[in-house]
Amino acid sequence: LQRKPTMVGPETRPGDFVVFKKEITDQQANGYFNDELGCDDPRKTLLPGVVYEVEGVDVRKWITYLYLRNEEGRFNAACFRDAV
């Protein structure tokens, strides 16, 4: 039985592996990363479908930020899924 990929969120820990989602539309992008959220646009530096290792997690009231090993930036966890 194969586990369905799930969204990444507050339960994500350093050392976990995540995949940058391929299906982020421009409309979703406005909600996932903007000046108010203070996170970087992963489409500018990350490759869709690639597995990244989580180096740090910053859980806030309405958003979870991810810091990825060997990648610069602070990314909205909603842009990723578990790498299962």
PDB file of C-alpha atoms in Angstrom:
ATOM      1  CA  LEU A   1       0.000   0.000   0.000  1.00  0.00           C
ATOM      2  CA  GLN A   2       1.523   3.296  -1.097  1.00  0.00           C
ATOM      3  CA  ARG A   3       1.187   6.360   1.132  1.00  0.00           C
ATOM      4  CA  LYS A   4      -0.389   9.400  -0.521  1.00  0.00           C
ATOM      5  CA  PRO A   5       1.936  12.453  -0.554  1.00  0.00           C
ATOM      6  CA  THR A   6       0.830  14.994   2.003  1.00  0.00           C
ATOM      7  CA  MET A   7       1.304  18.702   2.506  1.00  0.00           C
ATOM      8  CA  VAL A   8       4.140  19.940   4.634  1.00  0.00           C
ATOM      9  CA  GLY A   9       3.339  21.938   7.765  1.00  0.00           C
ATOM     10  CA  PRO A  10       4.033  22.510  11.457  1.00  0.00           C
ATOM     11  CA  GLU A  11       4.851  18.828  12.030  1.00  0.00           C
ATOM     12  CA  THR A  12       7.789  19.025   9.601  1.00  0.00           C
ATOM     13  CA  ARG A  13      11.191  18.811  11.295  1.00  0.00           C
ATOM     14  CA  PRO A  14      14.823  19.464  10.302  1.00  0.00           C
ATOM     15  CA  GLY A  15      16.147  16.395   8.513  1.00  0.00           C
ATOM     16  CA  ASP A  16      12.816  15.695   6.794  1.00  0.00           C
ATOM     17  CA  PHE A  17      12.703  15.650   3.018  1.00  0.00           C
ATOM     18  CA  VAL A  18      10.237  17.651   0.952  1.00  0.00           C
ATOM     19  CA  VAL A  19       9.429  18.085  -2.748  1.00  0.00           C
ATOM     20  CA  PHE A  20       8.741  21.436  -4.383  1.00  0.00           C
ATOM     21  CA  LYS A  21       5.276  21.151  -5.969  1.00  0.00           C
ATOM     22  CA  LYS A  22       4.990  21.303  -9.729  1.00  0.00           C
ATOM     23  CA  GLU A  23       1.402  22.523  -9.788  1.00  0.00           C
ATOM     24  CA  ILE A  24       1.684  26.034  -8.294  1.00  0.00           C
ATOM     25  CA  THR A  25      -0.361  28.402 -10.433  1.00  0.00           C
ATOM     26  CA  ASP A  26       0.160  32.166 -10.624  1.00  0.00           C
ATOM     27  CA  GLN A  27      -3.069  32.651  -8.659  1.00  0.00           C
ATOM     28  CA  GLN A  28      -1.859  30.342  -5.888  1.00  0.00           C
ATOM     29  CA  ALA A  29       1.517  32.068  -5.946  1.00  0.00           C
ATOM     30  CA  ASN A  30      -0.093  35.330  -4.833  1.00  0.00           C
ATOM     31  CA  GLY A  31      -1.237  33.574  -1.653  1.00  0.00           C
ATOM     32  CA  TYR A  32       1.874  31.456  -1.104  1.00  0.00           C
ATOM     33  CA  PHE A  33       4.530  34.152  -1.308  1.00  0.00           C
ATOM     34  CA  ASN A  34       4.138  37.882  -1.248  1.00  0.00           C
ATOM     35  CA  ASP A  35       5.565  40.862   0.610  1.00  0.00           C
ATOM     36  CA  GLU A  36       3.095  40.476   3.482  1.00  0.00           C
ATOM     37  CA  LEU A  37       4.093  36.859   4.113  1.00  0.00           C
ATOM     38  CA  GLY A  38       7.791  37.681   3.934  1.00  0.00           C
ATOM     39  CA  CYS A  39       8.813  34.532   2.112  1.00  0.00           C
ATOM     40  CA  ASP A  40      10.748  33.917  -1.069  1.00  0.00           C
ATOM     41  CA  ASP A  41       9.333  32.734  -4.391  1.00  0.00           C
ATOM     42  CA  PRO A  42      10.674  29.175  -4.747  1.00  0.00           C
ATOM     43  CA  ARG A  43       9.949  29.179  -8.485  1.00  0.00           C
ATOM     44  CA  LYS A  44      12.945  31.502  -8.914  1.00  0.00           C
ATOM     45  CA  THR A  45      15.524  29.141  -7.369  1.00  0.00           C
ATOM     46  CA  LEU A  46      14.081  25.637  -6.830  1.00  0.00           C
ATOM     47  CA  LEU A  47      13.244  22.954  -9.352  1.00  0.00           C
ATOM     48  CA  PRO A  48       9.751  21.417  -9.324  1.00  0.00           C
ATOM     49  CA  GLY A  49       9.673  17.747  -8.383  1.00  0.00           C
ATOM     50  CA  VAL A  50      13.143  17.819  -6.782  1.00  0.00           C
ATOM     51  CA  VAL A  51      13.653  16.516  -3.226  1.00  0.00           C
ATOM     52  CA  TYR A  52      15.125  18.995  -0.721  1.00  0.00           C
ATOM     53  CA  GLU A  53      16.247  18.451   2.866  1.00  0.00           C
ATOM     54  CA  VAL A  54      14.686  20.675   5.526  1.00  0.00           C
ATOM     55  CA  GLU A  55      17.338  22.482   7.545  1.00  0.00           C
ATOM     56  CA  GLY A  56      15.042  24.619   9.689  1.00  0.00           C
ATOM     57  CA  VAL A  57      11.368  25.201  10.426  1.00  0.00           C
ATOM     58  CA  ASP A  58       9.740  28.387  11.720  1.00  0.00           C
ATOM     59  CA  VAL A  59       6.119  27.794  12.768  1.00  0.00           C
ATOM     60  CA  ARG A  60       3.959  30.904  13.093  1.00  0.00           C
ATOM     61  CA  LYS A  61       0.266  31.328  13.813  1.00  0.00           C
ATOM     62  CA  TRP A  62      -0.864  31.265  10.152  1.00  0.00           C
ATOM     63  CA  ILE A  63       2.189  30.051   8.226  1.00  0.00           C
ATOM     64  CA  THR A  64       5.086  27.628   8.448  1.00  0.00           C
ATOM     65  CA  TYR A  65       8.394  28.711   6.918  1.00  0.00           C
ATOM     66  CA  LEU A  66      10.974  26.213   5.690  1.00  0.00           C
ATOM     67  CA  TYR A  67      14.713  26.695   5.361  1.00  0.00           C
ATOM     68  CA  LEU A  68      16.303  24.157   3.016  1.00  0.00           C
ATOM     69  CA  ARG A  69      19.822  22.733   3.144  1.00  0.00           C
ATOM     70  CA  ASN A  70      22.110  24.344   0.541  1.00  0.00           C
ATOM     71  CA  GLU A  71      19.373  26.745  -0.618  1.00  0.00           C
ATOM     72  CA  GLU A  72      19.057  30.440   0.213  1.00  0.00           C
ATOM     73  CA  GLY A  73      15.673  31.747   1.251  1.00  0.00           C
ATOM     74  CA  ARG A  74      12.683  31.309   3.505  1.00  0.00           C
ATOM     75  CA  PHE A  75       9.889  29.360   1.837  1.00  0.00           C
ATOM     76  CA  ASN A  76       6.204  28.849   2.599  1.00  0.00           C
ATOM     77  CA  ALA A  77       5.640  25.185   3.526  1.00  0.00           C
ATOM     78  CA  ALA A  78       2.449  25.211   1.419  1.00  0.00           C
ATOM     79  CA  CYS A  79       4.672  25.116  -1.673  1.00  0.00           C
ATOM     80  CA  PHE A  80       5.927  21.627  -0.769  1.00  0.00           C
ATOM     81  CA  ARG A  81       4.744  18.083  -0.177  1.00  0.00           C
ATOM     82  CA  ASP A  82       6.324  15.266   1.809  1.00  0.00           C
ATOM     83  CA  ALA A  83       8.901  13.274  -0.107  1.00  0.00           C
ATOM     84  CA  VAL A  84       7.487   9.764   0.361  1.00  0.00           C
TER      85      VAL A  84
END
